[in-house]
mmCIF file of C-alpha atoms in Angstrom:
data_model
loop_
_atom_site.group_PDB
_atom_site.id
_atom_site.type_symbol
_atom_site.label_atom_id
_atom_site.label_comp_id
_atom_site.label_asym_id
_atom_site.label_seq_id
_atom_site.Cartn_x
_atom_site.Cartn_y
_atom_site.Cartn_z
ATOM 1 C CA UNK A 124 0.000 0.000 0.000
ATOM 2 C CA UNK A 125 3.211 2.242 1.108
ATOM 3 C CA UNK A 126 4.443 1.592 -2.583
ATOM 4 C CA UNK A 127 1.195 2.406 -4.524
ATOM 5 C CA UNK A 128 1.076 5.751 -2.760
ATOM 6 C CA UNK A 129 4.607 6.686 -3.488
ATOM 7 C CA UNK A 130 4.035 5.423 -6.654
ATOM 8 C CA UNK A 131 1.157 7.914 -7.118
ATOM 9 C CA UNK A 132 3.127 10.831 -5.347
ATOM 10 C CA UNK A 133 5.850 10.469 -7.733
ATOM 11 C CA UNK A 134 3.725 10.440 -11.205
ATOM 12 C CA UNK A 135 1.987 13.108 -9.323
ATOM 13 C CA UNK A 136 4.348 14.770 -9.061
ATOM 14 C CA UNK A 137 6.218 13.801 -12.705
ATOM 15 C CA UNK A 138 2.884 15.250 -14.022
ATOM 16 C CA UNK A 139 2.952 18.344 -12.051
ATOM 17 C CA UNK A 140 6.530 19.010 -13.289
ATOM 18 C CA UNK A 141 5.615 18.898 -16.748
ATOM 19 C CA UNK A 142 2.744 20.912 -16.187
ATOM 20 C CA UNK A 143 5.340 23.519 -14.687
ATOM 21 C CA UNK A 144 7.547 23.448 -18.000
ATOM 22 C CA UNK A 145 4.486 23.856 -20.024
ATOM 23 C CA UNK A 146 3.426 27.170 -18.036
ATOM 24 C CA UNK A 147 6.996 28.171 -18.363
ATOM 25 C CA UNK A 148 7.216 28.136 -22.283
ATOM 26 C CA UNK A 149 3.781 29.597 -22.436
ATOM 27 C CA UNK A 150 5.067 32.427 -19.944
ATOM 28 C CA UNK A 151 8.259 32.380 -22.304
ATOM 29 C CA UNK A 152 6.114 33.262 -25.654
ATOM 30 C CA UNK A 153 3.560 35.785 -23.778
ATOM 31 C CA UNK A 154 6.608 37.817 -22.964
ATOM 32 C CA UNK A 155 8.098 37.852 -26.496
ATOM 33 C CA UNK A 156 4.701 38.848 -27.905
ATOM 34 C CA UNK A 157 4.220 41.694 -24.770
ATOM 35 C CA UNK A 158 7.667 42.639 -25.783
ATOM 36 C CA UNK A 159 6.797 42.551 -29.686
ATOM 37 C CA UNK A 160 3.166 44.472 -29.277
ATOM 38 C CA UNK A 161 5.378 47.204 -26.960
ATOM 39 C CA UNK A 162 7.612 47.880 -29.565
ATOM 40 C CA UNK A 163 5.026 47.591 -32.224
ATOM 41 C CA UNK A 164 3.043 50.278 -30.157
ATOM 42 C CA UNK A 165 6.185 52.743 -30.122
ATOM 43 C CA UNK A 166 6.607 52.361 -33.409
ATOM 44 C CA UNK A 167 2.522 53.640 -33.779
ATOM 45 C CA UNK A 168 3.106 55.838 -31.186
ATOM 46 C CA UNK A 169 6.027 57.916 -33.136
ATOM 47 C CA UNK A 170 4.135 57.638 -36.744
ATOM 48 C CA UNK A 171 0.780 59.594 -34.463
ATOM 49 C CA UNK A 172 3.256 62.114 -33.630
ATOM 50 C CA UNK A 173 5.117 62.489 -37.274
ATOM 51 C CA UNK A 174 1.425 63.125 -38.659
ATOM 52 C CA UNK A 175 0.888 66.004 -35.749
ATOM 53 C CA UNK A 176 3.873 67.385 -36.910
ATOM 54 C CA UNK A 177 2.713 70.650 -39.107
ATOM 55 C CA UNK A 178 3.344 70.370 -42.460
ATOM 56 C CA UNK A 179 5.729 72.936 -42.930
ATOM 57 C CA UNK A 180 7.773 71.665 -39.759
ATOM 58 C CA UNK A 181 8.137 68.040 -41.904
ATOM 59 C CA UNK A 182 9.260 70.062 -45.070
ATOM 60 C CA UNK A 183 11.734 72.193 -42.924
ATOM 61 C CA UNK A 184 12.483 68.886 -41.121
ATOM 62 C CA UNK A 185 13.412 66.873 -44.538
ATOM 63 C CA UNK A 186 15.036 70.426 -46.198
ATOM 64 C CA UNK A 187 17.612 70.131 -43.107
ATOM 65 C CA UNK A 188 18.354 67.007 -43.659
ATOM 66 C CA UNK A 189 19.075 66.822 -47.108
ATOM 67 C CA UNK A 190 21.065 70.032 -46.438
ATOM 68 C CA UNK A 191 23.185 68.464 -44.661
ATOM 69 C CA UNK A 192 23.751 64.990 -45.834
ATOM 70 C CA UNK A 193 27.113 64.975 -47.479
ATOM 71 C CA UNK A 194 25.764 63.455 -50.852
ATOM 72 C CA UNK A 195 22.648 65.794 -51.395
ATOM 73 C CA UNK A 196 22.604 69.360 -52.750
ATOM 74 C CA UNK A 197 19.679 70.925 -53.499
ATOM 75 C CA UNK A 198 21.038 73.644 -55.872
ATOM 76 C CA UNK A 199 22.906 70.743 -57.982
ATOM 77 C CA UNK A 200 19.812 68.677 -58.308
ATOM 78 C CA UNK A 201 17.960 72.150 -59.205
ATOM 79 C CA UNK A 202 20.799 72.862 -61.771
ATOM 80 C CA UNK A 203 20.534 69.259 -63.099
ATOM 81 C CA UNK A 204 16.875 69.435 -63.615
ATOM 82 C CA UNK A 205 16.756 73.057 -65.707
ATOM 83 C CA UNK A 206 19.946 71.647 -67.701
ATOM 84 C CA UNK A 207 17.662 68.782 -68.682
ATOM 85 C CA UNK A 208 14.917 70.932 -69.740
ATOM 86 C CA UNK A 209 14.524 71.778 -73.692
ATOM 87 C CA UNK A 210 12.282 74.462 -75.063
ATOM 88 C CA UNK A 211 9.505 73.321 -76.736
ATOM 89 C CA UNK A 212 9.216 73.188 -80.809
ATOM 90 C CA UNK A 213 5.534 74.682 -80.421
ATOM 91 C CA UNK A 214 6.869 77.535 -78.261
ATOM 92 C CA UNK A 215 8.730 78.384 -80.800
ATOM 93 C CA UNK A 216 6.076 80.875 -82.222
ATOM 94 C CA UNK A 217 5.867 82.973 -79.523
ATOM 95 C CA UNK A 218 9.457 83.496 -78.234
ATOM 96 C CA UNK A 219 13.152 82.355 -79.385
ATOM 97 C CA UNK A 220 13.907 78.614 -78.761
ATOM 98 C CA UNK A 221 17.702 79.704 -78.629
ATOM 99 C CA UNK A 222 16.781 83.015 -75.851
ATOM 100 C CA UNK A 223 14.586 80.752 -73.733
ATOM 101 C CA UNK A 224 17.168 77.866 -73.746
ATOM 102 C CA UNK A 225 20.200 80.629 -72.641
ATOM 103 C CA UNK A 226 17.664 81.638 -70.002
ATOM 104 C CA UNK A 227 17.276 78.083 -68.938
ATOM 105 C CA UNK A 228 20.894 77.693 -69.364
ATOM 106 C CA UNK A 229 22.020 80.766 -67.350
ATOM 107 C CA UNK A 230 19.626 79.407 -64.701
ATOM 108 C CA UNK A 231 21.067 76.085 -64.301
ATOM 109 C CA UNK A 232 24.606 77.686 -64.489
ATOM 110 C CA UNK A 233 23.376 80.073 -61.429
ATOM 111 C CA UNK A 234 22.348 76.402 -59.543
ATOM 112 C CA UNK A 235 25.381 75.073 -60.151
ATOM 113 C CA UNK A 236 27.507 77.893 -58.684
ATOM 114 C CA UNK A 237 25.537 77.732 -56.098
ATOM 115 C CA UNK A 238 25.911 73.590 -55.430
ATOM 116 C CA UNK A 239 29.665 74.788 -55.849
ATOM 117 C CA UNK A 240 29.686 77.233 -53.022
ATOM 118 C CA UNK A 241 28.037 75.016 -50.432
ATOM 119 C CA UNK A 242 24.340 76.897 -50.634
ATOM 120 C CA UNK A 243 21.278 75.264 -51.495
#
């Protein structure tokens, strides 16, 4: 009789220890998925505040920043858009293909000098 109770103390006991390891994984994966819904809530949490942000503060925000990355000029990507521009055939009638082109010309020129000096 002394052995059948031990017997059922120890698979009792085997049963409640596995039990134990089960709670712990579960515990285990709430806490990475806490952890991931906390961080996925921060994330939320800093897009709410980018779309507060005022327009204007954004642009002024993203003009900085291109201003001062090291491979970004504004006045050279200004310059290298009016270089790429080419005066319309059609336009033609109404003013000088070759004086609008200078005048786009001079304009990219002006960008350019600028990119050169540092300004945007």
């Amino acid at each position: 009789m002394k052995d059948d109770a031990y017997e059922q103390l120890a698979q009792r006991y085997a049963e409640l220890e596995q039990e134990k390891a089960e709670l712990a994984e579960i515990l285990d994966r709430t806490e990475t998925e806490r952890d991931a819904l906390a961080a996925r809530l921060d994330r939320v949490g800093n897009l709410v505040t980018q779309d507060s942000e005022s327009k204007g503060d954004f642009i002024n925000r993203v003009r900085m920043a291109l201003e001062y990355a090291t491979d970004t000029s504004l006045a050279r990507r200004d310059a290298e858009v009016i270089g790429s521009l080419r005066f319309p055939t059609m336009l033609r009638r109404i003013w000088s293909g070759g004086d609008v082109q200078r005048w786009l010309n001079e304009q990219a020129e002006e960008k350019l000098r600028q990119a050169e000096r540092g300004e945007s």
